Coordinates of C-alpha atoms in Angstrom, one line a residue:
X274 CA -2.6 -4.5 -10.7
X275 CA -0.4 -4.6 -13.9
X276 CA 2.9 -6.2 -13.5
X277 CA 6.1 -5.5 -15.1
X278 CA 8.3 -8.7 -16.2
X279 CA 10.9 -8.6 -14.2
X280 CA 11.3 -12.6 -14.3
X281 CA 14.5 -13.6 -14.8
X282 CA 14.3 -17.2 -12.9
X283 CA 16.9 -19.6 -11.6
X284 CA 16.4 -22.6 -13.0
X285 CA 19.0 -24.7 -10.8
X286 CA 17.9 -28.5 -11.5
X287 CA 17.0 -30.4 -14.7
X288 CA 13.3 -31.5 -14.7
X289 CA 12.0 -28.4 -12.7
X290 CA 8.9 -28.6 -15.2
X291 CA 6.4 -30.7 -15.4
X292 CA 5.6 -32.7 -18.7
X293 CA 1.7 -31.0 -18.9
X294 CA 1.0 -27.5 -18.5
X295 CA -0.3 -27.0 -14.5
X296 CA -3.7 -26.2 -14.0
X297 CA -2.8 -23.5 -11.2
X298 CA 0.6 -21.9 -10.1
X299 CA 1.2 -21.6 -6.4
X300 CA 4.0 -18.9 -5.8
X301 CA 5.6 -19.8 -2.4
X302 CA 7.5 -17.3 0.0
X303 CA 8.9 -19.0 2.7
X304 CA 10.5 -16.5 5.6
X305 CA 11.7 -17.7 9.4
X306 CA 8.8 -17.3 11.2
X307 CA 5.8 -17.9 8.6
X308 CA 4.7 -19.5 5.2
X309 CA 2.9 -17.5 2.8
X310 CA 1.0 -19.3 -0.5
X311 CA -0.5 -17.5 -3.4
X312 CA -2.7 -19.6 -6.3
X313 CA -3.2 -18.6 -9.6
X314 CA -4.7 -20.1 -12.5
X315 CA -2.4 -21.0 -15.0
X316 CA -4.3 -19.6 -18.2
X317 CA -3.1 -16.2 -18.3
X318 CA -5.4 -14.7 -15.7
X319 CA -4.1 -13.1 -12.6
X320 CA -7.0 -13.6 -10.7
X321 CA -6.3 -15.2 -7.2
X322 CA -7.6 -18.3 -6.5
X323 CA -6.5 -19.5 -3.0
X324 CA -4.0 -18.3 -0.1
X325 CA -2.7 -19.7 2.6
X326 CA -0.5 -18.2 5.4
X327 CA 1.2 -20.8 8.3
X328 CA 3.5 -19.9 10.9
X329 CA 7.1 -21.8 11.3
X330 CA 8.6 -23.0 14.4
X331 CA 12.0 -21.4 15.1
X332 CA 15.1 -23.3 14.2
X333 CA 13.5 -24.6 10.8
X334 CA 14.4 -21.8 8.2
X335 CA 16.7 -19.0 9.2
X336 CA 17.1 -16.1 6.7
X337 CA 16.0 -17.9 3.8
X338 CA 17.8 -21.1 4.6
X339 CA 16.9 -24.3 5.7
X340 CA 18.1 -25.4 8.7
X341 CA 15.5 -28.5 9.1
X342 CA 14.3 -29.7 6.0
X343 CA 12.1 -32.5 7.5
X344 CA 10.4 -29.9 9.4
X345 CA 9.8 -27.9 6.8
X346 CA 8.5 -30.3 4.7
X347 CA 5.9 -31.3 7.2
X348 CA 4.9 -27.7 7.8
X349 CA 3.9 -27.3 3.9
X350 CA 2.4 -30.5 3.8
X351 CA -0.1 -29.6 6.1
X352 CA -0.4 -25.9 4.5
X353 CA -1.1 -27.5 1.6
X354 CA -3.3 -30.1 2.6
X355 CA -5.6 -27.7 4.8
X356 CA -6.0 -25.3 2.0
X357 CA -6.5 -27.5 -0.8
X358 CA -3.9 -26.3 -2.7
X359 CA -2.1 -26.9 -6.0
X360 CA 1.1 -29.1 -6.2
X361 CA 2.6 -27.0 -8.8
X362 CA 4.8 -24.2 -6.9
X363 CA 7.3 -21.1 -7.9
X364 CA 9.6 -20.8 -5.0
X365 CA 11.1 -17.4 -4.2
X366 CA 14.4 -17.3 -3.0
X367 CA 16.0 -14.7 -0.9
X368 CA 19.1 -14.8 1.3
X369 CA 22.5 -13.7 1.1
X370 CA 23.6 -16.7 -0.8
X371 CA 22.1 -15.0 -3.7
X372 CA 24.3 -12.3 -5.6
X373 CA 22.8 -9.8 -8.3
X374 CA 24.9 -7.8 -10.6
X375 CA 24.2 -5.9 -13.7
X376 CA 26.9 -5.7 -16.2
X377 CA 27.7 -3.8 -19.1
X378 CA 28.9 -5.7 -22.1
X379 CA 29.7 -4.8 -25.7
X380 CA 26.2 -5.5 -27.9
X381 CA 26.0 -9.8 -28.5
X382 CA 23.3 -11.2 -30.4
X383 CA 24.3 -14.9 -30.3
X384 CA 22.5 -16.2 -26.8
X385 CA 25.5 -18.6 -26.4
X386 CA 28.3 -15.9 -26.9
X387 CA 26.3 -13.8 -24.1
X388 CA 26.5 -16.8 -21.4
X389 CA 29.7 -17.2 -22.5
X390 CA 30.7 -13.5 -21.6
X391 CA 28.7 -13.4 -18.8
X392 CA 30.4 -16.5 -17.0
X393 CA 33.7 -14.5 -18.0
X394 CA 32.7 -11.2 -16.4
X395 CA 30.9 -13.0 -13.4
X396 CA 34.1 -14.3 -12.5
X397 CA 35.6 -10.9 -11.2
X398 CA 32.2 -9.4 -10.3
X399 CA 30.5 -12.5 -8.3
X400 CA 32.0 -13.3 -4.6
X401 CA 31.6 -16.8 -5.1
X402 CA 32.9 -20.1 -6.9
X403 CA 31.3 -20.5 -9.9
X404 CA 31.6 -24.1 -9.9
X405 CA 29.1 -24.1 -6.6
X406 CA 26.8 -22.0 -8.1
X407 CA 23.7 -21.6 -10.5
X408 CA 23.9 -18.7 -12.9
X409 CA 21.4 -16.9 -14.9
X410 CA 21.3 -14.0 -16.8
X411 CA 18.9 -11.8 -18.6
X412 CA 19.6 -8.9 -21.0
X413 CA 17.8 -5.9 -20.0
X414 CA 18.7 -3.2 -22.3
X415 CA 20.5 -2.2 -25.5
X416 CA 21.9 0.6 -26.7
X417 CA 24.7 3.1 -27.0
X418 CA 28.0 3.8 -25.2
X419 CA 29.4 6.6 -24.3
X420 CA 31.7 6.7 -27.5
X421 CA 29.3 5.4 -29.4
X422 CA 29.4 1.9 -29.2
X423 CA 26.5 -0.6 -29.3
X424 CA 26.5 -2.1 -26.1
X425 CA 23.8 -3.9 -23.4
X426 CA 22.8 -4.0 -20.1
X427 CA 22.9 -7.6 -18.5
X428 CA 21.6 -8.7 -15.0
X429 CA 23.4 -11.5 -13.6
X430 CA 22.0 -13.7 -11.0
X431 CA 23.9 -16.4 -9.0
X432 CA 22.7 -18.4 -6.2
X433 CA 24.8 -21.1 -4.4
X434 CA 23.6 -24.7 -5.7
X435 CA 23.4 -26.4 -2.1
X436 CA 21.0 -23.5 -0.7
X437 CA 18.7 -24.2 -4.0
X438 CA 19.2 -28.2 -3.8
X439 CA 18.0 -27.8 0.2
X440 CA 15.0 -26.4 -0.7
X441 CA 14.1 -28.3 -3.6
X442 CA 14.5 -31.1 -1.2
X443 CA 12.0 -29.7 1.0
X444 CA 9.4 -28.9 -1.3
X445 CA 9.5 -32.6 -3.3
X446 CA 9.5 -34.4 0.1
X447 CA 6.2 -32.3 0.9
X448 CA 4.9 -33.4 -2.3
X449 CA 5.3 -30.8 -4.2
X450 CA 5.9 -30.0 -8.0
X451 CA 8.5 -27.0 -8.0
X452 CA 7.8 -25.6 -11.6
X453 CA 10.8 -22.7 -11.3
X454 CA 12.6 -20.6 -8.9
X455 CA 12.7 -16.8 -8.7
X456 CA 14.1 -14.2 -6.7
X457 CA 11.5 -13.1 -4.3
X458 CA 12.6 -9.7 -5.4
X459 CA 11.4 -9.9 -9.1
X460 CA 8.0 -11.2 -7.2
X461 CA 7.8 -7.9 -5.6
X462 CA 8.6 -6.0 -8.7
X463 CA 5.7 -8.0 -10.9
X464 CA 3.5 -8.1 -7.7
X465 CA 3.9 -4.0 -7.5
X466 CA 4.9 -2.4 -10.5
X467 CA 2.8 0.4 -11.6
X468 CA 5.6 3.2 -11.7
X469 CA 4.0 6.1 -14.0
X470 CA 4.8 6.5 -17.6
X471 CA 6.2 9.5 -18.2
X472 CA 6.9 11.4 -22.1
X473 CA 10.4 12.0 -23.2
X474 CA 10.8 15.6 -23.5
X475 CA 11.9 16.4 -27.0
X476 CA 11.6 13.0 -28.4
X477 CA 9.2 10.6 -29.4
X478 CA 8.4 7.9 -27.1
X479 CA 8.2 7.6 -23.2
X480 CA 10.4 6.5 -20.1
X481 CA 9.7 4.7 -17.0
X482 CA 10.6 6.2 -13.6
X483 CA 12.9 4.1 -11.7
X484 CA 11.4 2.7 -8.2
X485 CA 12.8 1.6 -5.2
X486 CA 11.0 -1.5 -3.9
X487 CA 11.1 -2.7 -0.5
X488 CA 9.7 -5.7 1.7
X489 CA 9.6 -5.2 5.3
X490 CA 9.6 -8.9 6.1
X491 CA 11.5 -11.4 8.8
X492 CA 14.5 -9.9 6.3
X493 CA 14.6 -6.7 4.1
X494 CA 14.0 -7.5 0.7
X495 CA 15.0 -4.2 -1.6
X496 CA 15.2 -4.1 -5.5
X497 CA 15.2 -1.3 -7.4
X498 CA 13.6 -1.3 -11.2
X499 CA 13.0 0.8 -14.0
X500 CA 10.0 -0.4 -16.4
X501 CA 9.5 -3.5 -14.3
X502 CA 13.3 -5.1 -14.9
X503 CA 15.2 -5.2 -12.1
X504 CA 18.4 -3.0 -12.1
X505 CA 19.3 -4.1 -8.4
X506 CA 18.4 -6.0 -5.8
X507 CA 19.9 -6.8 -2.4
X508 CA 18.9 -8.5 1.1
X509 CA 19.6 -7.3 4.2
X510 CA 19.2 -10.2 7.3
X511 CA 18.0 -7.4 9.7
X512 CA 14.2 -6.9 9.8
X513 CA 10.9 -7.8 11.4
X514 CA 12.0 -11.1 12.9
X515 CA 15.1 -9.2 14.5
X516 CA 12.6 -6.9 16.3
X517 CA 10.6 -9.5 17.6
X518 CA 13.5 -11.4 18.9
X519 CA 14.9 -8.4 20.8
X520 CA 11.3 -8.0 22.3
X521 CA 10.8 -12.0 22.8
X522 CA 14.6 -11.9 24.8
X523 CA 13.8 -8.8 26.9
X524 CA 10.3 -9.9 27.7
X525 CA 10.9 -14.3 28.0
X526 CA 7.7 -14.2 25.5
X527 CA 7.2 -16.4 22.6
X528 CA 8.2 -15.1 19.5
X529 CA 4.2 -15.5 18.1
X530 CA 3.3 -12.9 21.1
X531 CA 6.3 -10.7 20.4
X532 CA 5.2 -9.9 17.0
X533 CA 1.9 -9.6 17.8
X534 CA 2.9 -6.8 20.1
X535 CA 4.9 -5.2 17.4
X536 CA 1.5 -4.6 15.8
X537 CA -0.4 -3.7 18.9
X538 CA 2.3 -1.1 20.1
X539 CA 3.8 0.4 17.0
X540 CA 5.2 3.8 16.7
X541 CA 2.2 6.1 16.5
X542 CA 0.5 5.9 19.9
X543 CA 2.3 8.0 22.8
X544 CA 4.2 5.8 25.4
X545 CA 2.1 7.3 28.3
X546 CA -1.4 6.1 26.8
X547 CA -0.2 2.4 27.5
X548 CA -0.4 3.1 31.3
X549 CA 3.2 1.9 32.3
X550 CA 2.7 -1.4 31.2
X551 CA 6.5 -2.5 31.0
X552 CA 6.4 -5.2 27.9
X553 CA 5.0 -2.1 25.7
X554 CA 7.6 0.0 26.8
X555 CA 10.5 -3.1 25.7
X556 CA 8.2 -3.3 22.6
X557 CA 8.6 0.2 21.7
X558 CA 12.1 0.7 22.7
X559 CA 12.7 -2.6 20.4
X560 CA 10.6 -0.9 17.7
X561 CA 12.8 2.7 17.9
X562 CA 16.0 0.6 17.9
X563 CA 15.0 -1.3 15.0
X564 CA 13.3 1.4 13.0
X565 CA 16.8 3.5 13.1
X566 CA 18.3 0.2 12.2
X567 CA 16.2 -0.4 9.2
X568 CA 16.7 3.2 7.8
X569 CA 20.8 2.5 8.3
X570 CA 20.3 -0.3 6.1
X571 CA 18.0 0.9 3.5
X572 CA 20.9 4.1 3.0
X573 CA 23.8 1.8 3.0
X574 CA 21.8 -0.4 0.0
X575 CA 20.7 2.9 -1.7
X576 CA 24.2 4.3 -1.5
X577 CA 25.9 0.9 -2.7
X578 CA 23.4 1.1 -5.9
X579 CA 24.4 4.8 -6.5
X580 CA 27.5 3.8 -6.8
X581 CA 27.2 1.8 -9.6
X582 CA 27.8 2.5 -13.3
X583 CA 25.4 4.0 -14.9
X584 CA 22.9 4.2 -11.9
X585 CA 19.7 6.3 -12.4
X586 CA 18.5 8.2 -9.6
X587 CA 15.2 6.8 -7.8
X588 CA 12.3 8.9 -8.3
X589 CA 9.5 6.1 -6.3
X590 CA 9.6 4.3 -3.5
X591 CA 7.5 1.9 -2.6
X592 CA 7.1 -0.6 1.0
X593 CA 5.4 -3.5 0.9
X594 CA 5.4 -6.9 3.6
X595 CA 4.5 -7.3 7.1
X596 CA 6.4 -4.4 8.5
X597 CA 3.9 -1.9 6.5
X598 CA 1.3 -3.2 8.9
X599 CA 3.3 -1.6 12.4
X600 CA 1.8 1.4 13.2
X601 CA 4.3 4.2 12.5
X602 CA 6.8 2.4 11.0
X603 CA 6.3 3.6 7.3
X604 CA 6.3 7.0 8.6
X605 CA 9.4 6.5 10.5
X606 CA 11.3 5.8 7.2
X607 CA 10.2 8.0 5.2
X608 CA 11.4 10.7 7.4
X609 CA 14.7 8.8 8.2
X610 CA 15.5 8.5 3.9
X611 CA 13.9 12.0 3.1
X612 CA 12.0 10.2 0.3
X613 CA 8.4 10.3 -0.4
X614 CA 7.0 6.7 0.1
X615 CA 4.0 4.5 -0.7
X616 CA 2.6 1.4 0.9
X617 CA 1.5 -1.1 -1.4
X618 CA -0.3 -4.2 -1.8
X619 CA -1.5 -6.2 -5.1
X620 CA -4.8 -4.9 -6.0
X621 CA -5.7 -8.5 -6.5
X622 CA -5.5 -8.8 -3.3
X623 CA -8.2 -6.4 -2.4
X624 CA -10.7 -7.8 0.2
X625 CA -8.1 -9.8 1.6
X626 CA -7.3 -8.9 5.4
X627 CA -4.8 -5.8 5.1
X628 CA -2.4 -7.7 7.2
X629 CA -2.7 -11.0 5.2
X630 CA -2.5 -8.9 2.0
X631 CA 1.2 -7.4 2.9
X632 CA 2.5 -11.0 4.0
X633 CA 1.5 -12.3 0.6
X634 CA 2.4 -9.8 -1.7
X635 CA 5.6 -11.6 -2.7
X636 CA 3.8 -14.7 -3.0
X637 CA 1.7 -13.6 -5.4
X638 CA 4.2 -11.8 -7.5
X639 CA 5.9 -15.2 -7.8
X640 CA 2.9 -16.8 -8.8
X641 CA 2.3 -14.5 -11.8
X642 CA 5.9 -14.9 -13.2
X643 CA 6.5 -16.4 -16.8

């Protein structure tokens, strides 16, 4: 599948890149309940050589942040050793300690001056102390403003430095070599960007549609992109892990069983088809509540995006991630949003089990980054 180049990368620490070009890159997506890894040969190919998924014990990672560095390192070491994955990795991050903002600035050609202007504007637009953050930016468009003045649109990304350092330390303790750190949202866009190209009426040239991408994972990761370039992204802590946690608490079941029950019960089959199974009823109730909460969160994010200056209308909605494997959940979200949606996984993952492909989507997008 062709992907866009939404490849702004946060490089928070020196010496992230190895001295020689790696033979392969492993995209690494770490969530609360599992780790997903996808290896791609570093020769310009997007062909997948290996994939691996492993569960994570409770209390190791929560909402994208490391709680137990030693346990995470052990889990990574085991995953990479069992599956003979390469050691060079590109890590995705997705949590509420990352802030993304789109800025409208006068056109500047000199990169150092752009960096200065972004940092100055970020003091007002990014709600975290910049001396405790890693700040990166990318110019995503240039054009004329309403008054005819030359303008540019810049995507700025800030991440808390301590959060980044804790992730890097866990990787290095596991014997891995971090080649770069990227937003998981950017990996999602790269993996799935197939938005149609449309002709511009009365003009020469073409435009790309504006697409909403949403990964329904342990958290909910949302991004709006046009032409493969991210315009907006937001992470909501509520996701499939929150729903599974509710089931586990009600039934006194282990989390792994609770996660499986979401797939077994779903939202499609009539509840009476489960013959009065109280566990199924509890799962269905948690899913009903969870679906409503997911829709509310997506609406809130869309409203926030729509309030931004120059926000373009969303024409295409793509869902991915483990939540898309829950029967009836994508359809429930479609009804709740009032927008047509498409459930997708990368073409490169065809032939992989459907549930695994859903979990591997983001790690694939990270692996094929610049």
